[in-house]
PDB file of C-alpha atoms in Angstrom:
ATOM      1  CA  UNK A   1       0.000   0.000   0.000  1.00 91.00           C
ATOM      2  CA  UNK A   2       1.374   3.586  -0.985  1.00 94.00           C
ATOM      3  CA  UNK A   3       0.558   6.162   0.924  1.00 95.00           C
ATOM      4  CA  UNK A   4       0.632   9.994  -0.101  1.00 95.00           C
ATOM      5  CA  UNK A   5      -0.107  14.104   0.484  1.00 96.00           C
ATOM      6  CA  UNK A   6      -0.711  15.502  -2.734  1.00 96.00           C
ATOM      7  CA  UNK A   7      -2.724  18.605  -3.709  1.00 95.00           C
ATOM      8  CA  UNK A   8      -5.174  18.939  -7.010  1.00 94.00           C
ATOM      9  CA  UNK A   9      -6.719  21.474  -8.701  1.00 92.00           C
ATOM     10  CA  UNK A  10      -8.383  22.935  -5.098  1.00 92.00           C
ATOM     11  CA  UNK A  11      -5.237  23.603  -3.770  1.00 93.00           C
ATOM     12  CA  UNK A  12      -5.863  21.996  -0.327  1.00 94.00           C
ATOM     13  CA  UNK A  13      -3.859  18.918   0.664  1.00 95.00           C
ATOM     14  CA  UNK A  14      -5.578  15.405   0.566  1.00 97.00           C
ATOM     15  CA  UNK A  15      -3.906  12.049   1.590  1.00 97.00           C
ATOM     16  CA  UNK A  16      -4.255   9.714  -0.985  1.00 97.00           C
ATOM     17  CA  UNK A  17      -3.508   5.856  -2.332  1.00 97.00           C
ATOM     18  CA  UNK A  18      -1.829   4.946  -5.156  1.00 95.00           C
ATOM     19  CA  UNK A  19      -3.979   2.993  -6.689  1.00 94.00           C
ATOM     20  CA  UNK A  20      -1.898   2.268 -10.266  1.00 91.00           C
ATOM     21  CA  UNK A  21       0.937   4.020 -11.996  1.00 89.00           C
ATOM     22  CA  UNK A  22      -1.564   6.632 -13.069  1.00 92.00           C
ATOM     23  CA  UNK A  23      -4.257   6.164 -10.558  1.00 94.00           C
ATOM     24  CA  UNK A  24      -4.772   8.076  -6.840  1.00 94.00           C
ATOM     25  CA  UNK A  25      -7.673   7.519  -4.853  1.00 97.00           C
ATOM     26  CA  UNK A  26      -8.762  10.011  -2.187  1.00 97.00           C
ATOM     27  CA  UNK A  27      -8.382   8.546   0.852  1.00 98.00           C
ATOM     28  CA  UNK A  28     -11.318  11.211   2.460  1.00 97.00           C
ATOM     29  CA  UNK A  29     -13.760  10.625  -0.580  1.00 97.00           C
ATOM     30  CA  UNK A  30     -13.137   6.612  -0.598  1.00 97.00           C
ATOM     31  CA  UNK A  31     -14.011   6.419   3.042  1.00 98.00           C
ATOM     32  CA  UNK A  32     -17.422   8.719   2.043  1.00 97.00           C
ATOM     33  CA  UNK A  33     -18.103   6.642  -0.509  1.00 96.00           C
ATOM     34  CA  UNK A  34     -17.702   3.543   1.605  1.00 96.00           C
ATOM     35  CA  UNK A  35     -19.615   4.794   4.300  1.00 96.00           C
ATOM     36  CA  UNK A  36     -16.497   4.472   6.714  1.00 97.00           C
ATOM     37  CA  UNK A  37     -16.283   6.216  10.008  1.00 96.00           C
ATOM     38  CA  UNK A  38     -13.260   8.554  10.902  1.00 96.00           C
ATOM     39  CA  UNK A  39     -11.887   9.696   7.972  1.00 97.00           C
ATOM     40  CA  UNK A  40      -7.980  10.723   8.594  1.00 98.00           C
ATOM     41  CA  UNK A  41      -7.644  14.713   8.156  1.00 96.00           C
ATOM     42  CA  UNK A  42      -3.734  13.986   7.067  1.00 96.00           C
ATOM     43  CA  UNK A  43      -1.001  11.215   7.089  1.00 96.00           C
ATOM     44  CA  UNK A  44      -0.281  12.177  10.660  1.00 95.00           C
ATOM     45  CA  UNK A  45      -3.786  11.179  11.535  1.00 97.00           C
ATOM     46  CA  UNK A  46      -3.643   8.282   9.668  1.00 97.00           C
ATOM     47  CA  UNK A  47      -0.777   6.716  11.176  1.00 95.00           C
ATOM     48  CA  UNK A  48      -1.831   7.883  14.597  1.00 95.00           C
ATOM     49  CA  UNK A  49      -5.629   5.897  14.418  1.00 97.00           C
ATOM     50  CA  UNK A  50      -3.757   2.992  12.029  1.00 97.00           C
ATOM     51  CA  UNK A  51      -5.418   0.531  13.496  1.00 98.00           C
ATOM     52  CA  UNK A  52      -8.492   1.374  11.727  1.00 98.00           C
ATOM     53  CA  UNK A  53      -7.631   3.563   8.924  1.00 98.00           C
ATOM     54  CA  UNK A  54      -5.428   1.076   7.854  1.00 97.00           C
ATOM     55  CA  UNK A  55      -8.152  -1.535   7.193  1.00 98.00           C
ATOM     56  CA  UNK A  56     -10.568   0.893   5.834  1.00 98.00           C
ATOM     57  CA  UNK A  57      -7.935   1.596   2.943  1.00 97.00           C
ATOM     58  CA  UNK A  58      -7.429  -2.054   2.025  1.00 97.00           C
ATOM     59  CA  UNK A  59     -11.660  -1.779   1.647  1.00 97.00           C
ATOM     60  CA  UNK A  60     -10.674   1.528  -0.785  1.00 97.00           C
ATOM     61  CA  UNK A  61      -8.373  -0.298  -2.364  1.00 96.00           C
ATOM     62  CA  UNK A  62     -10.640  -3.861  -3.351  1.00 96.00           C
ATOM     63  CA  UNK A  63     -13.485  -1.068  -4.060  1.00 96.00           C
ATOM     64  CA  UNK A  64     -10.866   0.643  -6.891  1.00 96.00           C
ATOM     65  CA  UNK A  65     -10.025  -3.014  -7.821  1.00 95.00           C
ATOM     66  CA  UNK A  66     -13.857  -4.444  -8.191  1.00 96.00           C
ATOM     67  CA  UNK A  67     -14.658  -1.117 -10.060  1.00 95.00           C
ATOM     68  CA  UNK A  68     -17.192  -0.086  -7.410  1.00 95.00           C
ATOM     69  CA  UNK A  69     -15.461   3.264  -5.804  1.00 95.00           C
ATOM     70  CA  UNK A  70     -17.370   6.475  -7.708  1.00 95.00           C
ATOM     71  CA  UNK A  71     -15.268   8.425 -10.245  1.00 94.00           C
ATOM     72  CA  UNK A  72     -15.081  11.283  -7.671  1.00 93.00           C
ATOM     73  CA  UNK A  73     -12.805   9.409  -5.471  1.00 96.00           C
ATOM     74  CA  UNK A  74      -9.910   8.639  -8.588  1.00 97.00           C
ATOM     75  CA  UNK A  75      -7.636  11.168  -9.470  1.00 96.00           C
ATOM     76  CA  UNK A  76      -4.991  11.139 -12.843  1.00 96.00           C
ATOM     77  CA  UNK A  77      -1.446  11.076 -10.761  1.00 94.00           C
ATOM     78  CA  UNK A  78      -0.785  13.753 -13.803  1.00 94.00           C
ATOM     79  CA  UNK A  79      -3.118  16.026 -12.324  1.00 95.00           C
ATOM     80  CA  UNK A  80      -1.820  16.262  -8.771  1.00 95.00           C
ATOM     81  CA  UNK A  81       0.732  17.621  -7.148  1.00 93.00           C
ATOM     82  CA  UNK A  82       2.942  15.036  -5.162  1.00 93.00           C
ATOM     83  CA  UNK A  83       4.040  16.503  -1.709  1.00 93.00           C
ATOM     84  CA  UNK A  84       5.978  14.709   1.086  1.00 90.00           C
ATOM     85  CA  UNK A  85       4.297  12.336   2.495  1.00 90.00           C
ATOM     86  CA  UNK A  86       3.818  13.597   5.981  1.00 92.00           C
ATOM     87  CA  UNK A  87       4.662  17.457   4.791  1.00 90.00           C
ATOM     88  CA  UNK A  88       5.380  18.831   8.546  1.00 89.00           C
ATOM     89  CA  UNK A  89       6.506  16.097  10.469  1.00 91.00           C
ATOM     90  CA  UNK A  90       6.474  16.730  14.733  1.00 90.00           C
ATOM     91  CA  UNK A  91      10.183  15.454  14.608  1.00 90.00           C
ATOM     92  CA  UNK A  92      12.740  14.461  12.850  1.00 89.00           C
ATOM     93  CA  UNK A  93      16.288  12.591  13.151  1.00 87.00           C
ATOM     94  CA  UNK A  94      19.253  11.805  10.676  1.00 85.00           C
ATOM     95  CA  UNK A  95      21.275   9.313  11.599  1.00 82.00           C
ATOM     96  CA  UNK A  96      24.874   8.755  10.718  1.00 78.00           C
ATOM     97  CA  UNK A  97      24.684   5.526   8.815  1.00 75.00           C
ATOM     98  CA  UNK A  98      27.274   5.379   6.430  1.00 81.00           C
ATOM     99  CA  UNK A  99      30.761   4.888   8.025  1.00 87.00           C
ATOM    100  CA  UNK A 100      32.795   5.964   5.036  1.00 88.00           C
ATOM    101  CA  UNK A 101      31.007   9.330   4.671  1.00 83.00           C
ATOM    102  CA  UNK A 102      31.412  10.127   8.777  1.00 86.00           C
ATOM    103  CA  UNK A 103      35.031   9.343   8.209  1.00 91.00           C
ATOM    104  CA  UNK A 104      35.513  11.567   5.222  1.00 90.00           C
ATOM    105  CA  UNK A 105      33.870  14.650   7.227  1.00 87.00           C
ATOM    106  CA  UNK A 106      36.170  13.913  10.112  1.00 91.00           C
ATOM    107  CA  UNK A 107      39.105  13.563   8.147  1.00 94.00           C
ATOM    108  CA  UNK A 108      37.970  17.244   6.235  1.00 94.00           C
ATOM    109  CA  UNK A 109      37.834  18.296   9.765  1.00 95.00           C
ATOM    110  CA  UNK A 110      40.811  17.297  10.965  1.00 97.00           C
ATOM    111  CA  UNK A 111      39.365  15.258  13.722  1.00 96.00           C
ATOM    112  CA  UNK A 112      39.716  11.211  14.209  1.00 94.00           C
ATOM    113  CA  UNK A 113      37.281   8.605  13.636  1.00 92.00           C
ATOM    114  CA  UNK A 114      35.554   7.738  16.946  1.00 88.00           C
ATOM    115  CA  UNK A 115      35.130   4.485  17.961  1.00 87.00           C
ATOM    116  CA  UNK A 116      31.562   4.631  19.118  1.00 87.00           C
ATOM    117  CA  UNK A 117      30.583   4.852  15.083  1.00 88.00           C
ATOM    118  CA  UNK A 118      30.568   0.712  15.574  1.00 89.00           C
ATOM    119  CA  UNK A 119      28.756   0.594  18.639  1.00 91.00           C
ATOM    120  CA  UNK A 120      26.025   3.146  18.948  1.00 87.00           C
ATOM    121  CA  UNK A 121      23.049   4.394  17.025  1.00 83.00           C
ATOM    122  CA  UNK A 122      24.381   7.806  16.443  1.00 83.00           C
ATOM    123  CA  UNK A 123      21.722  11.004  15.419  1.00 86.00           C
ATOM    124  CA  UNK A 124      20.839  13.933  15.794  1.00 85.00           C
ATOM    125  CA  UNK A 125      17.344  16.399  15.317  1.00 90.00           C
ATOM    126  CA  UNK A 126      17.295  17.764  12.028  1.00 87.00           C
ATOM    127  CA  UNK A 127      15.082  20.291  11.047  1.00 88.00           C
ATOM    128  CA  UNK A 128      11.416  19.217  10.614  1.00 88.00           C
ATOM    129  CA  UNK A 129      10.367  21.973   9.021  1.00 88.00           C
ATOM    130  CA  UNK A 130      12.668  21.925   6.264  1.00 83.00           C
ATOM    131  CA  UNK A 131      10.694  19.066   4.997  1.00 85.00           C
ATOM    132  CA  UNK A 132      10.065  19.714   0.699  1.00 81.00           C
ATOM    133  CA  UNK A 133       8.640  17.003  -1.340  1.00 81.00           C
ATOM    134  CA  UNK A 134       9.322  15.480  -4.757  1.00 83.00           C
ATOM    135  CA  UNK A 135      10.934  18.144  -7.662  1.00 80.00           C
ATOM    136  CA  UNK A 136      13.535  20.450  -8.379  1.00 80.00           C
ATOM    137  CA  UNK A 137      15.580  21.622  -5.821  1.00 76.00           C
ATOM    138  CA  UNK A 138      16.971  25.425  -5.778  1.00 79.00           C
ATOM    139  CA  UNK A 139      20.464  25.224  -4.834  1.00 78.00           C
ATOM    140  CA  UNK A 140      22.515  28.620  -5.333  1.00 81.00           C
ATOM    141  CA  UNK A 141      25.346  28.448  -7.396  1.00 82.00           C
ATOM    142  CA  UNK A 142      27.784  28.876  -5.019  1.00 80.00           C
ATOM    143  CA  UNK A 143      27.048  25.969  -2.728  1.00 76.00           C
ATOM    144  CA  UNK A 144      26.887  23.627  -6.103  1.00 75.00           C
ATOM    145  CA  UNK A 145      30.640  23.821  -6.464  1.00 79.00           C
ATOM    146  CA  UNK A 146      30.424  21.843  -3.109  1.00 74.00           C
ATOM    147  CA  UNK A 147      27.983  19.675  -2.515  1.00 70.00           C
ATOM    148  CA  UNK A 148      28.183  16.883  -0.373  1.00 66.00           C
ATOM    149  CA  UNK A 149      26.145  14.016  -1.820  1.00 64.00           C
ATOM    150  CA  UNK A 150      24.629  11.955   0.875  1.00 63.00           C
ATOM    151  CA  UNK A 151      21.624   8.659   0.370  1.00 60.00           C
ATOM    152  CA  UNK A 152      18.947   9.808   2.244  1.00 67.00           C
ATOM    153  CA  UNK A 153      16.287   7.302   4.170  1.00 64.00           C
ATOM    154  CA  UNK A 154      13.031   7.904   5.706  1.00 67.00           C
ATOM    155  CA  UNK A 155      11.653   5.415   8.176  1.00 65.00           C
ATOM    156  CA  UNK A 156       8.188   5.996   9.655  1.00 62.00           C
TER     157      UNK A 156
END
């Protein structure tokens, strides 16, 4: 099951399913269509009353499949604006998980490895509010003759 936040032509951000390559279902309108208490107001929400959100979008989803949820509910993904999926998280941590890139930033730094890399989980809170979803990225010019290329990995 894939979960977003996009926006459409109203502006306002909905949660949605991806339903198909091209397909996004509503998550608000397939629970009104299903008759389904408690719709989630965002992703947040969702994950917060999982228990039975969860459920009610596998229903959403065999609706889509069985070709019973209304038109309303089905939006073209090329119509919608993708955002992050949970676009202001309440927190948020990076974690240093690739030893040969913590090395490399010590070494720049003129500092030695620490041992504790090996043996601890080792963070820290990142800004939360920084938080941009899918598409181009400004960057000024000067910091591109810099940039420090890093994978990045959200776990929820």
């Amino acid at each position: 099951m894939k979960l977003v936040t996009f926006t459409d032509s109203t502006q306002q951000q909905k949660i949605g399913l991806l339903a198909s390559d091209r397909i996004l279902i509503e998550i608000g309108a397939g629970f009104a269509a299903l008759g389904l208490a408690r719709p989630p107001k965002d992703m947040i929400a969702l994950i917060t009353d999982q228990d039975h959100c969860l459920p009610a979008c596998s229903k959403i989803l065999k609706s889509f499949e069985d070709k019973s949820l209304p038109q309303s509910a089905l939006h073209d993904i090329t119509h919608v604006t993708l955002l992050s999926p949970i676009p202001r998280p309440l927190s948020m941590r990076d974690g240093y998980a690739f030893r040969q890139h913590v090395e490399a930033a010590r070494r720049n730094r003129g500092v030695p490895m620490i041992p504790e890399f090996d043996h601890f989980p080792i963070y820290y809170y990142t800004n939360h509010l920084a938080v941009t979803g899918p598409g181009p990225i400004a960057v000024q010019k000067l910091a591109r003759e810099k940039l420090d290329f890093e994978l990045e990995v959200a776990v929820v």
